[in-house]
Coordinates of C-alpha atoms and ligand atoms in Angstrom, one line a residue:
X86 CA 114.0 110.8 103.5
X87 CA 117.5 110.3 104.0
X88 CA 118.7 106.8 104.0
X89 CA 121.9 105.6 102.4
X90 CA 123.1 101.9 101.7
X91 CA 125.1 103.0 105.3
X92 CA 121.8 103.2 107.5
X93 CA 121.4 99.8 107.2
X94 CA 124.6 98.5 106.7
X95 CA 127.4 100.5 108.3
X96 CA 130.4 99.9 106.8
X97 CA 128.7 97.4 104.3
X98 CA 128.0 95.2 107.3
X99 CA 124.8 94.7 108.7
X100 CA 123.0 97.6 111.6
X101 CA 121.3 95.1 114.4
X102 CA 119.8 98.4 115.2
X103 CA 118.4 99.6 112.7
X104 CA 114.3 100.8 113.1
X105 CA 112.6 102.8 111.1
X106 CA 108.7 102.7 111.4
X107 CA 106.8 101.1 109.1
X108 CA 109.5 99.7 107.2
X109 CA 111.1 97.5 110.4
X110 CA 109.3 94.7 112.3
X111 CA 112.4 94.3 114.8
X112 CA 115.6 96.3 115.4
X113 CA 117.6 95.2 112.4
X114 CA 115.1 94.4 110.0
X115 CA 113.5 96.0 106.8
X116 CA 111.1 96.0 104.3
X117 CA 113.0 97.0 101.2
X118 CA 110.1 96.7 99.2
X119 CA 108.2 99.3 101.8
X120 CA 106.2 101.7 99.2
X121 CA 107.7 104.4 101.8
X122 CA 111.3 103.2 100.0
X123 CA 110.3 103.1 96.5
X124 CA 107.7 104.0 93.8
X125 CA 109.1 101.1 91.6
X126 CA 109.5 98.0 94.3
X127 CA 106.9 98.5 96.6
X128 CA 104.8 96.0 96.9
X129 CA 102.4 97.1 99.3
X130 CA 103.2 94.2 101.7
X131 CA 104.8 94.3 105.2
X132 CA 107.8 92.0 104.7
X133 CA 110.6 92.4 106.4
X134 CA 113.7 90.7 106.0
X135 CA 116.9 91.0 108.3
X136 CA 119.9 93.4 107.5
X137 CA 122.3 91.1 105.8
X138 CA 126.1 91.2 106.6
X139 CA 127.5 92.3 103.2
X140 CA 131.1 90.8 104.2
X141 CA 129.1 87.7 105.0
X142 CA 128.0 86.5 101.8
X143 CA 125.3 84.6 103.6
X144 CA 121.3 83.6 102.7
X145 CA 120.5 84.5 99.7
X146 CA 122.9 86.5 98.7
X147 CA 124.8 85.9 95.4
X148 CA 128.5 85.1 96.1
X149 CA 130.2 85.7 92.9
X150 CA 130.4 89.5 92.9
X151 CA 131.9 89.8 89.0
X152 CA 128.8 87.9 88.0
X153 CA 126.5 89.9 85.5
X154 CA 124.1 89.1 88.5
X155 CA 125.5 90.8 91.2
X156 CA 125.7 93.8 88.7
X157 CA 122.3 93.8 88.1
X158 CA 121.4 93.0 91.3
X159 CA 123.5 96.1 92.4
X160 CA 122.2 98.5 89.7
X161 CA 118.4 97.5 90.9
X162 CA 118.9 98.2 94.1
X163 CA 120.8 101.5 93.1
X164 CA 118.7 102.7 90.7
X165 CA 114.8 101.5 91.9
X166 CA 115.2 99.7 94.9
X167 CA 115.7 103.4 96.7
X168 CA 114.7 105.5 93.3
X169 CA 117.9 106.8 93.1
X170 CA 119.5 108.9 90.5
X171 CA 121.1 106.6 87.5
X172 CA 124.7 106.7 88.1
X173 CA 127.4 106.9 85.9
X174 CA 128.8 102.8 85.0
X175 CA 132.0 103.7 87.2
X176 CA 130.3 104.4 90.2
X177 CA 128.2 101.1 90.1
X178 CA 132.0 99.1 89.2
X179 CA 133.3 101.5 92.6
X180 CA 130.6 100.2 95.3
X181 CA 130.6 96.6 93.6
X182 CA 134.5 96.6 94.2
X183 CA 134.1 98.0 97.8
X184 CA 131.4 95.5 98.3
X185 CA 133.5 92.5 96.5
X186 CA 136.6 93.8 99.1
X187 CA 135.2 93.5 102.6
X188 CA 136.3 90.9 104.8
X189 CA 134.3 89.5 107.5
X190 CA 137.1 88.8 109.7
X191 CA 138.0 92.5 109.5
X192 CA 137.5 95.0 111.9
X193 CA 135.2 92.7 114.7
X194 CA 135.1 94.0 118.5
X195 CA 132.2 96.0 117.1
X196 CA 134.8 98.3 115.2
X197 CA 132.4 99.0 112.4
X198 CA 131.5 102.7 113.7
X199 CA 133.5 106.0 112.2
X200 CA 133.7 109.3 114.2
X201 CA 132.1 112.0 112.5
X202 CA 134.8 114.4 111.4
X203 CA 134.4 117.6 109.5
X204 CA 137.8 116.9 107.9
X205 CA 136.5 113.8 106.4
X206 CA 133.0 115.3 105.1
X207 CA 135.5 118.6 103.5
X208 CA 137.7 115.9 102.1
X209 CA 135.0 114.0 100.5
X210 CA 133.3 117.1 99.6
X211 CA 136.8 118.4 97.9
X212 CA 137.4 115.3 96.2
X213 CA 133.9 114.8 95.0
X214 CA 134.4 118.1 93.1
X215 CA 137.7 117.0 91.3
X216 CA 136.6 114.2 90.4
X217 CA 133.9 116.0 89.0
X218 CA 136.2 118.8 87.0
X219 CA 138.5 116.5 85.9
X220 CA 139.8 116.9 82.3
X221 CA 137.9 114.2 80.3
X222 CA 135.5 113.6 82.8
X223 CA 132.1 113.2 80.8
X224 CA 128.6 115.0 81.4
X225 CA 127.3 112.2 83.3
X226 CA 130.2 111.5 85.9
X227 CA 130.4 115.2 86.2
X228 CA 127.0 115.7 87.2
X229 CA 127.0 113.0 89.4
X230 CA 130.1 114.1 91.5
X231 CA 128.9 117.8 92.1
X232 CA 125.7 116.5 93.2
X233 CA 127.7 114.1 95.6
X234 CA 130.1 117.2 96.6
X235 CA 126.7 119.5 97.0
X236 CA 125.5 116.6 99.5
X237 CA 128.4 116.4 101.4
X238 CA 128.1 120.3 101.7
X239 CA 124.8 119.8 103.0
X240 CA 126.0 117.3 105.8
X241 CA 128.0 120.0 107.0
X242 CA 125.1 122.6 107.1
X243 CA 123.5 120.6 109.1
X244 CA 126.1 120.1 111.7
X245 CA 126.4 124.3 111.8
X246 CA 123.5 125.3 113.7
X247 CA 122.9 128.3 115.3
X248 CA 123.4 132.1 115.0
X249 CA 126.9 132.7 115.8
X250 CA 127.5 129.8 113.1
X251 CA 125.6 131.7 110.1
X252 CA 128.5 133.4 108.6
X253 CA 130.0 129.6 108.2
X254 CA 126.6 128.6 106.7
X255 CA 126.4 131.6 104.4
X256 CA 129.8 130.2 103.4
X257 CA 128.2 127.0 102.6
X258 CA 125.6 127.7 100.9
X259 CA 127.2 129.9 98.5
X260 CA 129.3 127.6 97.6
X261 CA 126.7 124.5 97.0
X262 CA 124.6 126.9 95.2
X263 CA 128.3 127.9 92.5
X264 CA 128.4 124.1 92.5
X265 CA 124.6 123.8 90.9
X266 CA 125.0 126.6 88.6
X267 CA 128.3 124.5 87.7
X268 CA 126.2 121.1 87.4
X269 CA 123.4 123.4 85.6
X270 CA 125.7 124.6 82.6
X271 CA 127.1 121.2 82.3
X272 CA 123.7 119.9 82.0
X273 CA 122.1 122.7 79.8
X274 CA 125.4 122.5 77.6
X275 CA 125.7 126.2 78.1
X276 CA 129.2 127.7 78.3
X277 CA 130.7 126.4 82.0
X278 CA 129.7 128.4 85.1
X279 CA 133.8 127.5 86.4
X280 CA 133.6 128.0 90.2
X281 CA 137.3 127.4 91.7
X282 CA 136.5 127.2 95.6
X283 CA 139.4 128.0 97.7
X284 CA 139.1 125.1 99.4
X285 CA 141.9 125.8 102.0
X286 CA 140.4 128.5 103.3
X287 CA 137.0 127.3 103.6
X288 CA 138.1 124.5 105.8
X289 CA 140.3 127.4 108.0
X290 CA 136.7 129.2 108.0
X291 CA 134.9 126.0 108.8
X292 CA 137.5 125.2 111.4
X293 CA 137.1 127.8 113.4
X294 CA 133.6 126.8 114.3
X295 CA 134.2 123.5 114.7
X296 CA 134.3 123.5 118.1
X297 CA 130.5 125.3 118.3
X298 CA 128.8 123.1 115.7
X299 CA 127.7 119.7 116.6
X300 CA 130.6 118.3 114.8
X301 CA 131.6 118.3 118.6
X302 CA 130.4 115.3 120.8
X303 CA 130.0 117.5 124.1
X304 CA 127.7 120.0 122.1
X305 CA 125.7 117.3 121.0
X306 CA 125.3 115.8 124.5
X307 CA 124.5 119.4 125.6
X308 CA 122.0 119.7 123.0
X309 CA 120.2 116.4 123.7
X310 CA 120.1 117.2 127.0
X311 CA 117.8 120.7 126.9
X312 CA 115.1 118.5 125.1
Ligands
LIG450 C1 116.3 100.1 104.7 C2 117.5 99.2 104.9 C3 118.4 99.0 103.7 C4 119.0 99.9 103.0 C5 118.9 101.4 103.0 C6 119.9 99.1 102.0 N1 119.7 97.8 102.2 FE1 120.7 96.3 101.3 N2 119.5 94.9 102.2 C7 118.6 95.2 103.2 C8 117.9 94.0 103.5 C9 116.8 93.8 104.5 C10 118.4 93.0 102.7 C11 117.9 91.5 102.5 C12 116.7 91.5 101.6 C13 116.2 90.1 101.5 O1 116.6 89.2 102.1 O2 115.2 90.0 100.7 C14 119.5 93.6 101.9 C15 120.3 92.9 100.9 C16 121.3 93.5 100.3 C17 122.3 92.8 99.4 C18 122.3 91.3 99.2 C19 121.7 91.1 97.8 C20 122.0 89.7 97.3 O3 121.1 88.9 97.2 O4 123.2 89.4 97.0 C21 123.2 93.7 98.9 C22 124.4 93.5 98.0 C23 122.7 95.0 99.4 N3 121.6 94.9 100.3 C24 123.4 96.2 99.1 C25 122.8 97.5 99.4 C26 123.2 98.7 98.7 C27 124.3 98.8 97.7 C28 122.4 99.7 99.2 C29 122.3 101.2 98.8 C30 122.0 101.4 97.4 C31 121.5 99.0 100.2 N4 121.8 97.7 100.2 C32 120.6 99.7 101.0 C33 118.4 96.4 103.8 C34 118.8 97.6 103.3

């Protein structure tokens, strides 16, 4: 299943609309201790609780982010909450600052949506990967980021549907799969599988379907509409 901390709260607010069956009595409610979410939380109960407003720092939530708490709090949720992958102690610090940072009086008028860009998803997909090669960076962190540039790939894969758009997801998949082979050595400890995707060009590549990939609202539409 794919769910990020997003799905339910966009923007690290709250998502009134928000349903998901068995895990949602009412649009903007969820069970985070669903058995469907987690092998280490669930509880086997049907209790859902509404999406809280992260910049709200209402209910129950604990309003000293530097606490020891929060961190705790943050790392559970991370880490068994949604049985993620342990990440790397500056990763945790990142989303507890991002968290710690938002302002509810920010960005009202229902602001709190982001188009869907393929510039942004390459960005984060390049920047993931330095990140992930930079000098000093250890095993952990670098593991971490080239899974996170490998899932950014994949959001982009998914946007590239049909045949005239296979040569773009040839593209993409060869580079995720020089990207695991990287992540593999670094695990392994065996001597580095250095990729050094021309990143420039893959974008120019990528670009150039663009326009026939459901990075583009009207095919979207148009595909909604056949069903
Ligand atoms: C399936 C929907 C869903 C997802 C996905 C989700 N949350 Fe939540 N979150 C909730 C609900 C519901 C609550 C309120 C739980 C309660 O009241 O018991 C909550 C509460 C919180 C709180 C308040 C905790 C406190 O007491 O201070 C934080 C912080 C939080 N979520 C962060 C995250 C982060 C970080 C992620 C991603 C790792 C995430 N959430 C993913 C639904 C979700």
């Amino acid at each position: 299943m794919e769910l990020s901390c997003a799905s339910c709260h966009i923007n690290g607010r709250g998502n009134p609309d928000f349903f998901l069956e068995g895990v949602s009595a009412s649009p903007g409610t969820a069970d985070v201790t669903s058995s469907l979410l987690s092998k280490v939380r669930g509880d086997d109960a049907f209790n859902p609780a509404p999406i809280p407003d992260i910049a709200l720092r209402d209910g129950k939530q604990i309003r000293d982010r530097k606490s020891p708490e929060f961190f705790t709090k943050v790392h559970g949720l991370i880490a068994e909450e949604f049985d993620g992958q342990e990440p790397p102690r500056s990763v945790i610090d990142a989303v507890i600052a991002y968290m710690d940072g938002l302002d509810s009086s920010a960005c009202t008028q229902g602001a709190s949506t982001t188009a869907i860009k393929l510039g942004a998803d390459m960005e984060a997909a390049e920047s993931a990967f330095d990140i992930a090669t930079r000098p000093g960076a250890d095993q952990a962190t670098s593991i971490f980021y080239l899974r996170v540039a490998r899932f950014r790939l994949s959001r982009i894969h998914e946007r590239f549907v049909g045949p005239d758009l296979a040569p773009q997801r040839r593209e993409l998949l060869a580079l995720s799969d020089g990207l695991g082979a990287m992540a593999e050595s670094v695990r392994t400890g065996a001597p580095l599988t250095f990729i050094a995707p021309d990143w420039p060009a893959i974008a120019e590549s990528l670009g150039e379907g663009e326009r026939r990939s459901l990075y583009n609202p009207e095919i979207v539409r148009a595909a909604f509409a056949e069903e």
